[in-house]
Coordinates of C-alpha atoms and ligand atoms in Angstrom, one line a residue:
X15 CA -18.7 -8.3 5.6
X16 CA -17.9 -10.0 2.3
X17 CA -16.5 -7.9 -0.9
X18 CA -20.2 -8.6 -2.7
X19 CA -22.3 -7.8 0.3
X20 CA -20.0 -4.0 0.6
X21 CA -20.9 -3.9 -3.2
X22 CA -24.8 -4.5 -2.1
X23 CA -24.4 -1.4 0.5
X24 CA -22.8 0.4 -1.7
X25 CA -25.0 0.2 -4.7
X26 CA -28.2 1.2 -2.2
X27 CA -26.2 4.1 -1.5
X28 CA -25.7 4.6 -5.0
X29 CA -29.4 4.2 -5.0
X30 CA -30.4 6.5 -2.2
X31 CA -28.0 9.4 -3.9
X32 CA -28.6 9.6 -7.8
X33 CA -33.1 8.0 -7.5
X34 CA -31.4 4.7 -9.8
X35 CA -29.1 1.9 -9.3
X36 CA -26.2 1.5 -10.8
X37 CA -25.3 0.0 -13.9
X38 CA -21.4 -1.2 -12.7
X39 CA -19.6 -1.6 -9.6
X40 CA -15.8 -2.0 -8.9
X41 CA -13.6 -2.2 -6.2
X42 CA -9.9 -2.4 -4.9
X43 CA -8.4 -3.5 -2.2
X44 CA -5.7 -1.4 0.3
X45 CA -2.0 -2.9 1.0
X46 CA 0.0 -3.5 3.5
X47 CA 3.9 -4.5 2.9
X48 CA 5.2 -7.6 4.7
X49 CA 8.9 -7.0 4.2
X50 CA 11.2 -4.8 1.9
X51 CA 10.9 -1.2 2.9
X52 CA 13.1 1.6 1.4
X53 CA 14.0 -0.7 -0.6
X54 CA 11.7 0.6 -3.9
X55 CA 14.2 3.5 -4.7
X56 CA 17.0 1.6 -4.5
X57 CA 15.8 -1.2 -7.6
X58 CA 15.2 -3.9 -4.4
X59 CA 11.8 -5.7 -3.6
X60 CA 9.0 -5.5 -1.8
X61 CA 6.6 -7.9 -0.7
X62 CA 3.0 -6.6 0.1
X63 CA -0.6 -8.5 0.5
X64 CA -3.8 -6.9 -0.5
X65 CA -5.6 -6.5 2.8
X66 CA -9.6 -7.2 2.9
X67 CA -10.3 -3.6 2.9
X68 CA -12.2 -1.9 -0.5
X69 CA -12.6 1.6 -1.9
X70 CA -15.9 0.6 -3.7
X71 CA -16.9 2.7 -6.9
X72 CA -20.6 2.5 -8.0
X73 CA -21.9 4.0 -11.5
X74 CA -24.4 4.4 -13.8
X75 CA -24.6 5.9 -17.5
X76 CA -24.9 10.2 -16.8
X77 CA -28.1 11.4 -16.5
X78 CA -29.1 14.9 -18.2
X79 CA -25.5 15.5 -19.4
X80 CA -23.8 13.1 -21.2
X81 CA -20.4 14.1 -21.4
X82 CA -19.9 14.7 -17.7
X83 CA -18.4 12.2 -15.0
X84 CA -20.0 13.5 -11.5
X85 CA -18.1 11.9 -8.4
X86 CA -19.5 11.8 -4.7
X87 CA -17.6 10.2 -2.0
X88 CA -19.4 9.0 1.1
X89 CA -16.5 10.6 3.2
X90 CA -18.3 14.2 3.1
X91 CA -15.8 15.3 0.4
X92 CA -17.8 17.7 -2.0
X93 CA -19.0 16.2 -5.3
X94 CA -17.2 16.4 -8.5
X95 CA -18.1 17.2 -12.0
X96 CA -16.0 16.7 -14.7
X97 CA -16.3 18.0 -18.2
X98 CA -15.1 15.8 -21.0
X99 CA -15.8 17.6 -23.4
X100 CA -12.5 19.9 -22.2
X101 CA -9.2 18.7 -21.6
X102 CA -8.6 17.3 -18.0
X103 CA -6.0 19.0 -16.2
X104 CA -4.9 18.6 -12.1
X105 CA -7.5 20.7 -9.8
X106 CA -5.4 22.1 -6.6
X107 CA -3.2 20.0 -4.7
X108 CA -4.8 18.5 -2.1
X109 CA -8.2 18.3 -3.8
X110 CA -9.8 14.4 -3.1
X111 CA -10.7 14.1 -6.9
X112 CA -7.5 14.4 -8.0
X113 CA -6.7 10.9 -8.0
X114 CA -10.3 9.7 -10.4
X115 CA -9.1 12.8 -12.5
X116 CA -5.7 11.8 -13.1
X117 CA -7.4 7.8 -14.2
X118 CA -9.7 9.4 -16.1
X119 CA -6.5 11.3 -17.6
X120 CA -4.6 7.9 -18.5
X121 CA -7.5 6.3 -20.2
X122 CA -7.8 9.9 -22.4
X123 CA -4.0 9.8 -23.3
X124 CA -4.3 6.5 -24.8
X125 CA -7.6 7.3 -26.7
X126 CA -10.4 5.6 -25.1
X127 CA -13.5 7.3 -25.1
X128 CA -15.4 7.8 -21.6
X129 CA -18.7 8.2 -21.6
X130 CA -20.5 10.7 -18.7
X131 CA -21.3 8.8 -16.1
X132 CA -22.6 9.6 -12.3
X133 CA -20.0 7.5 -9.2
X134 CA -20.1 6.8 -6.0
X135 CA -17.1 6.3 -4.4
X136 CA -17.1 4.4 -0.7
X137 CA -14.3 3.3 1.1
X138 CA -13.1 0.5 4.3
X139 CA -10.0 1.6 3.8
X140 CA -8.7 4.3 5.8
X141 CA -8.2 7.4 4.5
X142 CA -4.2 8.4 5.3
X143 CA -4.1 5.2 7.8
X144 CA -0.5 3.9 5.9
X145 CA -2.9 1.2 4.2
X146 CA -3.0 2.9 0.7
X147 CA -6.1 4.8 0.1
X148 CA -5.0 6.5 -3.0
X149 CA -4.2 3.5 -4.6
X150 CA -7.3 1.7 -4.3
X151 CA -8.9 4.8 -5.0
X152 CA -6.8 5.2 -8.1
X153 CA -7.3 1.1 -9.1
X154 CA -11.4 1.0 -8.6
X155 CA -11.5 3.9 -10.7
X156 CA -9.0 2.1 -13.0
X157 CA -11.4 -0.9 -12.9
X158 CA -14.5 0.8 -13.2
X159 CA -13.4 2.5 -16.5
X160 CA -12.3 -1.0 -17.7
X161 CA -15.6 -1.9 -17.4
X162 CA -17.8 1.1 -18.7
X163 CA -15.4 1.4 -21.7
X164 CA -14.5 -2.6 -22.2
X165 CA -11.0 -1.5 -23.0
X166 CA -9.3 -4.0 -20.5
X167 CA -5.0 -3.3 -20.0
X168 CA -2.6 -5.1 -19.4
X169 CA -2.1 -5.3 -15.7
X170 CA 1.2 -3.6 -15.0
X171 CA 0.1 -1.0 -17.9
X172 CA -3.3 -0.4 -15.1
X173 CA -0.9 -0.2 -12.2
X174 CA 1.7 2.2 -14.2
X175 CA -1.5 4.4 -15.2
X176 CA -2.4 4.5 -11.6
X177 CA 0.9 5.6 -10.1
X178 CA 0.9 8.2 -13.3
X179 CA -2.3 9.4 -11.8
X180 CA -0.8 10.1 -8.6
X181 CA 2.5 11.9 -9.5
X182 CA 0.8 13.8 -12.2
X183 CA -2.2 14.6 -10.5
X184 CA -2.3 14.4 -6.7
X185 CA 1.7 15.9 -6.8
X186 CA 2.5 12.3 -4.9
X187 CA 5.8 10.7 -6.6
X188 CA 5.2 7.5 -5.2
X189 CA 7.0 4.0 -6.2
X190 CA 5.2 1.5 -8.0
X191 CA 4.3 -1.2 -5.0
X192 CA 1.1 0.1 -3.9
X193 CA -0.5 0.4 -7.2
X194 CA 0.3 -2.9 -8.3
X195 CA -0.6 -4.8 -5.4
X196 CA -3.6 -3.6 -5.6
X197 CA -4.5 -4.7 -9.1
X198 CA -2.4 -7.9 -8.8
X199 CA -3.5 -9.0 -5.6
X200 CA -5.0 -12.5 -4.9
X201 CA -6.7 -14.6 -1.8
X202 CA -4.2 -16.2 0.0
X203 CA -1.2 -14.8 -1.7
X204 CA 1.2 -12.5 -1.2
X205 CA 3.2 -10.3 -3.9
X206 CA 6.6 -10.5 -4.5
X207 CA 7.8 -7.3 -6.8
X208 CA 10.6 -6.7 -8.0
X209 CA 11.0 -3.0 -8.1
X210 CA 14.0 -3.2 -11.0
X211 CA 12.2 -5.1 -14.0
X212 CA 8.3 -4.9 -12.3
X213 CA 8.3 -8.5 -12.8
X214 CA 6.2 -10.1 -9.6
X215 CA 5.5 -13.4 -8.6
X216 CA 2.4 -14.4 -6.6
X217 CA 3.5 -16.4 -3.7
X218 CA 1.0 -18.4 -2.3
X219 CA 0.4 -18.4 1.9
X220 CA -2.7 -20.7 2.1
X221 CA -2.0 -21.5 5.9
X222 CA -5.0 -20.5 7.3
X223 CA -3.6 -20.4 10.7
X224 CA -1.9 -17.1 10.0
X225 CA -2.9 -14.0 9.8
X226 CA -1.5 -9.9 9.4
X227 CA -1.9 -7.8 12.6
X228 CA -2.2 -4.6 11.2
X229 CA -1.4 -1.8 14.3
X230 CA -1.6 1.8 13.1
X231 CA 0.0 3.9 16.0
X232 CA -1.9 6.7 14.9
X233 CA 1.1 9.2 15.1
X234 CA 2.8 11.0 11.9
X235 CA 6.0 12.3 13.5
X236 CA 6.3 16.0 11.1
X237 CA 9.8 15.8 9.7
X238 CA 11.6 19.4 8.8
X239 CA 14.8 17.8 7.4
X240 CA 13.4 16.6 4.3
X241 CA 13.8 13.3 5.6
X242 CA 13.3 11.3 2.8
X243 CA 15.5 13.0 0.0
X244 CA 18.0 12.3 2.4
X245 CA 18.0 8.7 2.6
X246 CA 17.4 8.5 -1.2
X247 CA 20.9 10.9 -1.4
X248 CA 22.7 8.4 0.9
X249 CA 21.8 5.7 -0.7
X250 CA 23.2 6.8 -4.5
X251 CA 26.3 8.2 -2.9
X252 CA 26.9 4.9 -1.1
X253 CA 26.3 3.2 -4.9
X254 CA 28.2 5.9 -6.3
X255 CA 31.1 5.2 -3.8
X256 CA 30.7 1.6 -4.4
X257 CA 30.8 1.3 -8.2
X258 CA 27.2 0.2 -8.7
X259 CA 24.6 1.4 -10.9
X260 CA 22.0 0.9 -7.7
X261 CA 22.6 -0.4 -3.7
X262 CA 20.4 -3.7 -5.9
X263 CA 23.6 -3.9 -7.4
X264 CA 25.9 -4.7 -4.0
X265 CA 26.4 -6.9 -2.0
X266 CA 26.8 -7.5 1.7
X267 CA 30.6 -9.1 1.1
X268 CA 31.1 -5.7 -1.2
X269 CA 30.2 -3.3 1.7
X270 CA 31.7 -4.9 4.4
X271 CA 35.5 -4.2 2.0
X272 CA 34.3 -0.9 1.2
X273 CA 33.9 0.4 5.0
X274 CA 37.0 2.2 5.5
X275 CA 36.1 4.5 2.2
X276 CA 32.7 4.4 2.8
X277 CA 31.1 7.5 4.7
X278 CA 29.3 5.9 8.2
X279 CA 25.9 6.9 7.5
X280 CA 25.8 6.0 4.1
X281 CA 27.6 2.6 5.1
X282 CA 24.7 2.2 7.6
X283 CA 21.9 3.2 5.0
X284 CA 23.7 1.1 2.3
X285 CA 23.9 -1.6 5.1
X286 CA 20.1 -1.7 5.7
X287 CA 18.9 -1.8 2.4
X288 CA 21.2 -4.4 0.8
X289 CA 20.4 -6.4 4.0
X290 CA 16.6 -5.7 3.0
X291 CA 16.7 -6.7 -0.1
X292 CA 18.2 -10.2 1.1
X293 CA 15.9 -10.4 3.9
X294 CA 13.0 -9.3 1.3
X295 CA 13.8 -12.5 -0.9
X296 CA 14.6 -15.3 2.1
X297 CA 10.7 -14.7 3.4
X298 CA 9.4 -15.3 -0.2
X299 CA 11.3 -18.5 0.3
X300 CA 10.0 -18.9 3.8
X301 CA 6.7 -18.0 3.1
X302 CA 6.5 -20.7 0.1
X303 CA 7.3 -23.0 2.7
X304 CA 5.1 -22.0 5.5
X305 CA 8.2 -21.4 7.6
X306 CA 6.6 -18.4 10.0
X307 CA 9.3 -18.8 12.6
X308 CA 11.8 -17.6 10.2
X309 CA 9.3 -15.1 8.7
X310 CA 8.7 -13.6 12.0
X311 CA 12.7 -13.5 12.4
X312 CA 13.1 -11.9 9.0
X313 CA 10.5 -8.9 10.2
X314 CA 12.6 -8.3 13.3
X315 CA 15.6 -8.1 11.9
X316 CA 14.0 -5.6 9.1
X317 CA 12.9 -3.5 12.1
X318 CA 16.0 -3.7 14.1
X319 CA 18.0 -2.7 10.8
X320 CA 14.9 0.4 10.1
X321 CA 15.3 1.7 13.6
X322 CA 19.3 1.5 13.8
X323 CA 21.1 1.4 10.2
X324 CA 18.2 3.7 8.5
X325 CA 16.6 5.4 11.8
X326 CA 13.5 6.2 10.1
X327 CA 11.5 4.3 13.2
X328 CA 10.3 6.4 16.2
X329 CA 9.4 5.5 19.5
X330 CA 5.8 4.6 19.2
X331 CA 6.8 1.8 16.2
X332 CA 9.2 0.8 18.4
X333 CA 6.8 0.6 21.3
X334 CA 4.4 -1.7 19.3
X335 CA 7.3 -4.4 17.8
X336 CA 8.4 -4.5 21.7
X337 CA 5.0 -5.5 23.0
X338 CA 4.5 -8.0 20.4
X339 CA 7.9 -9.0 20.9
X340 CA 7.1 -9.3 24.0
X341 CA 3.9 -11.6 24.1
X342 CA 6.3 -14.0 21.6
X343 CA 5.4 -17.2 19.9
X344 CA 4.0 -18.9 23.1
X345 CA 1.3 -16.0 22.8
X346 CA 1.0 -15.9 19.1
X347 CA 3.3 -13.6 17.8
X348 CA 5.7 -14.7 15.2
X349 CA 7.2 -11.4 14.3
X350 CA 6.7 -7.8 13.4
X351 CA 7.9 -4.9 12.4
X352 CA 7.1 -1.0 11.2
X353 CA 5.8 -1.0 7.8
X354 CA 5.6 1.8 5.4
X355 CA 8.0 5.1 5.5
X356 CA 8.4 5.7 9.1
X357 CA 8.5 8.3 11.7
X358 CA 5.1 6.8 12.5
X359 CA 2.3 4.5 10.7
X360 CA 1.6 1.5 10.6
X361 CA 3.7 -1.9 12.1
X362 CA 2.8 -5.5 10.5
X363 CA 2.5 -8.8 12.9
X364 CA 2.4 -11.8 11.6
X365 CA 0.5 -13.5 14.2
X366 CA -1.7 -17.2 15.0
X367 CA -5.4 -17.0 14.2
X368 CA -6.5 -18.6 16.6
X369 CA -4.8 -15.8 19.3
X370 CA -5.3 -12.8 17.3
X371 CA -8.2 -11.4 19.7
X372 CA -5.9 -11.5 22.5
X373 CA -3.1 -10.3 20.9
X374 CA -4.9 -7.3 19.1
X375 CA -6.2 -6.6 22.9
X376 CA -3.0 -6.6 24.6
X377 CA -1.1 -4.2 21.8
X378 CA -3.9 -2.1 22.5
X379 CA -4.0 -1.7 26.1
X380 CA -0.5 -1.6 26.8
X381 CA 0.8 0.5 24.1
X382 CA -2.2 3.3 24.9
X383 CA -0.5 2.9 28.6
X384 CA 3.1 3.8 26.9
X385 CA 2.4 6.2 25.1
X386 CA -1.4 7.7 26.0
X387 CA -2.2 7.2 22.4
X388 CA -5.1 4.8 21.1
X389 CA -4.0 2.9 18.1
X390 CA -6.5 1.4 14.9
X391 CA -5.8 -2.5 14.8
X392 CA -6.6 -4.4 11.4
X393 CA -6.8 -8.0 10.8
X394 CA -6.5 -9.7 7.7
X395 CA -5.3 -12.6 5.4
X396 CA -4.1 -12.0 2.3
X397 CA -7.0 -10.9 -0.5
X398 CA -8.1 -10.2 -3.5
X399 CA -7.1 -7.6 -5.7
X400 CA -8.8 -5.0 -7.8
X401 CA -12.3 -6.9 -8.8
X402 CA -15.0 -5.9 -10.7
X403 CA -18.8 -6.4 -8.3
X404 CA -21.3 -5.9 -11.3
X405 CA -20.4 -5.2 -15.2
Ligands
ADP2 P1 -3.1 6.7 2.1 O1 -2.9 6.4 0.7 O2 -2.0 6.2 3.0 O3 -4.5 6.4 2.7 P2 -2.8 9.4 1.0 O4 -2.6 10.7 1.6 O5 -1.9 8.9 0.0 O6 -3.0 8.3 2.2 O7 -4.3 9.4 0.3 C1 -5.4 9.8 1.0 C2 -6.2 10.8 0.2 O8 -6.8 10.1 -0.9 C3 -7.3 11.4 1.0 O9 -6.9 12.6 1.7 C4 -8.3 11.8 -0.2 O10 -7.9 13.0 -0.8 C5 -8.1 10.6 -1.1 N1 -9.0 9.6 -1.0 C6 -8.7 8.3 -0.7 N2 -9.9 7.5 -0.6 C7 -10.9 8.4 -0.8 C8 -12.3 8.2 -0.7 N3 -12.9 7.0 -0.5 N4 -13.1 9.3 -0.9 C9 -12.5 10.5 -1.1 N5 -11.2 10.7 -1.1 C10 -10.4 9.7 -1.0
MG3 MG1 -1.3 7.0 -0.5

C-alpha cells in the first residue's frame, strides 16, 4: 500500500469514528539504524533510513468544544481529551497519549495557539517492535500541528521538540536519532547524523537492487543490572582515563597505547564504540558509492564488535546474523547485524531484491527451528520522512 492510499483508509476511518472527514492528514515514518549503535551517547554517528512504515494522524476542526483536542487510536487504546484551556502536564507513565501531549506541550511553550480539534491516530508501524513507534507518533503529531496552526519549524527544532516530548512526557530519555530520522527522512536515502553537532547529511542509496531485511526476533531479554547506565559509565571512564572530553574524541592508535592503564572492560567498550564510529562513517562512503560488499562487511564487523567488545547481543540476534551469514552473497545476503539496544530486537540485512522472498523465508524457518520463536520480518527501501497527506 502507498503512503496516499494508508491516508485514504485512514481518513474513512476518521470518517466512520467522528460522522465527518477530516480536514488534515499527516504522517511519519518508523526507523531502522543501518550502522552506528551505542554510539549516540558517546558524541559518534549513526546512520538510520526511514522505513515505509506510517503512524497516520487524521483531524478535523473540534466539534462542540472548541478548546479541546480528543485523540483515538485504532490500537484499542482509550480515547483522549485534552483541555487547552488548562495547562498540559504528563498523565501517568505509561499512558499512550503521553507522547501527542508532550507535542502539543512544545508547540504551547513556544506560543503557538492550537485550536480543539478531534484525531485519529493509526499506525503500520509496530508498536514496541525496535522500529520507533514513539517517534513517528511524536513527528505526525508534530506534522499535523504544523499544519492546523501553519507555524512550520525548522527541522532539527521539530525533531528536538519531539525527543523533548518523550523525555518530558513519556519518562523516555532517548538520543536524538529516531526523531530526526523521522522528520528528515527521504526516498532512497539514508541519514547520516552526527550525534555531536546534529549536523546530518542525506546520503543517497538509489540502487534499486538493494533492499533492508528487517528481522525482529521477537524476544526482549529483561535486564536486572541496569544494563545500560553501565555501558554509558564505561564509556566516560574510558574517556576520563584517556584524556578526552568524549570516546568521539579518541582514536583507535590512542587506545591501543592506553591498554596497560586502561581497565579491560572499559578498553573493550571504548574499543567498540571508537571502532563504530569509524565503521559508522566508511559505509556512508561505501554507500555513496554503492559499494554493498563492503557495507555488508562493515555490518558484521559492528555485530561481531556488539556481541564481543560491548556484549549487549544475545543469542537469538546472534542466531539471526548467523543464518544470514550463512546463506551469503551467493544467496543474497550482503551483511547484517543487531540493530537497536540489544539483549533482543531487531537485526538489519542488507540483502538483493531480487532474493529477498527467499531469504526472508529461510531466516524465518530456520531461526523458529533454533530457537522455537517466530520472528516479524520487514522489507523496505529507504523512504520518506514525516509528510503531510491533506492540508
Ligand atoms: P517503539 O518506539 O520501539 O515502538 P516504545 O515503547 O518507545 O516502542 O513506544 C511504544 C509506545 O508508544 C506504545 O506502547 C504506545 O504507548 C505508544 N504508541 C506508539 N504508536 C501508537 C499508536 N499508533 N497508538 C497508540 N499508542 C501508540
Ligand atoms: Mg520508542
Amino acid at each position: 500500500m502507498t503512503l496516499n492510499e494508508l491516508g485514504n483508509l485512514v481518513a474513512e476511518r476518521f470518517t466512520q469514528t467522528y460522522g465527518r472527514p477530516p480536514r488534515w492528514i499527516a504522517a511519519a515514518p518508523g526507523r531502522v539504524n543501518v550502522i552506528g549503535e551505542h554510539t549516540d551517547y558517546n558524541d559518534g554517528f549513526v546512520f538510520p533510513m526511514a522505513i515505509d512504515r506510517y503512524t497516520v494522524i487524521a483531524a478535523a476542526p473540534a466539534g462542540e468544544a472548541p478548546a479541546r483536542v480528543q485523540l483515538r487510536s485504532t490500537v484499542g487504546n482509550g480515547p483522549a481529551s485534552i483541555d487547552l484551556a488548562q495547562p498540559l502536564k504528563p498523565a501517568p507513565k505509561g499512558t499512550w497519549y503521553n507522547y501527542p501531549l508532550g507535542v502539543l506541550a512544545g508547540f504551547a511553550a513556544r506560543g503557538v495557539k492550537v485550536p480543539g480539534f478531534d484525531a485519529l491516530i493509526h499506525s503500520t508501524v509496530p508498536l514496541g517492535g525496535g522500529l520507533s513507534s514513539s517517534a513517528a507518533l511524536e513527528v505526525s503529531t508534530a506534522t499535523l500541528l504544523e499544519t492546523i496552526t501553519g507555524h512550520k519549524l525548522d527541522p532539527v527544532e521539530k525533531a528536538l521538540l519531539c525527543q523533548k516530548a518523550e523525555h518530558e512526557y513519556a519518562g523516555m530519555p532517548c538520543g536524538i536519532m529516531d526523531q530526526f530520522i523521522s522528520v528528515m527522512g527521504r526516498p532512497d536515502h539514508l541519514l547520516l547524523l552526527d550525534c555531536r553537532s546534529r549536523q546530518t547529511e542525506l546520503v543517497p542509496m538509489t540502487d534499486g537492487a538493494v533492499e533492508l531485511l528487517i528481522t525482529n526476533t521477537n524476544v526482549k531479554h529483561e535486564l536486572t543490572g541496569g544494563e545500560y547506565a553501565k555501558r554509558r559509565a564505561q564509556c566516560e571512564a574510558a574517556a576520563k582515563s584517556l584524556g578526552v572530553a568524549s570516546l568521539r574524541d579518541a582514536t583507535a592508535a590512542q587506545l591501543e597505547a592506553a591498554a596497560g592503564k586502561t581497565d579491560p572492560v572499559a578498553f573493550r567498550r571504548a574499543r567498540h564504540v571508537i571502532g563504530e564510529i569509524e565503521r559508522t562513517l566508511q559505509a556512508a562512503k561505501a554507500v555513496r558509492a554503492s559499494n554493498w560488499a563492503k557495507v555488508g562487511e562493515l555490518m558484521y564487523a559492528s555485530h561481531a564488535s556488539l556481541r564481543d567488545d560491548y556484549e549487549v547481543s544475545c543469542p537469538e540476534l546472534d542466531a539471526v546474523v548467523e543464518i544470514a551469514r550463512g546463506i551469503g552473497p551467493a544467496g543474497g545476503v550482503y551483511g547484517c547485524r543487531m540493530t537497536g539496544g540489544g539483549f533482543g530486537g531487531c537485526t538489519v540485512a542488507l540483502v538483493r531484491a531480487e532474493s529477498v522472498q527467499a531469504i526472508a523465508d529461510r531466516i524465518a524457518a530456520d531461526y523458529e527451528k533454533r530457537t522455537g520463536i517466530k520472528p516479524s520480518l520487514f522489507v523496505s527501501r529507504p523512504a520518506a520522512g514525516a509528510t503531510v497527506l491533506r492540508a
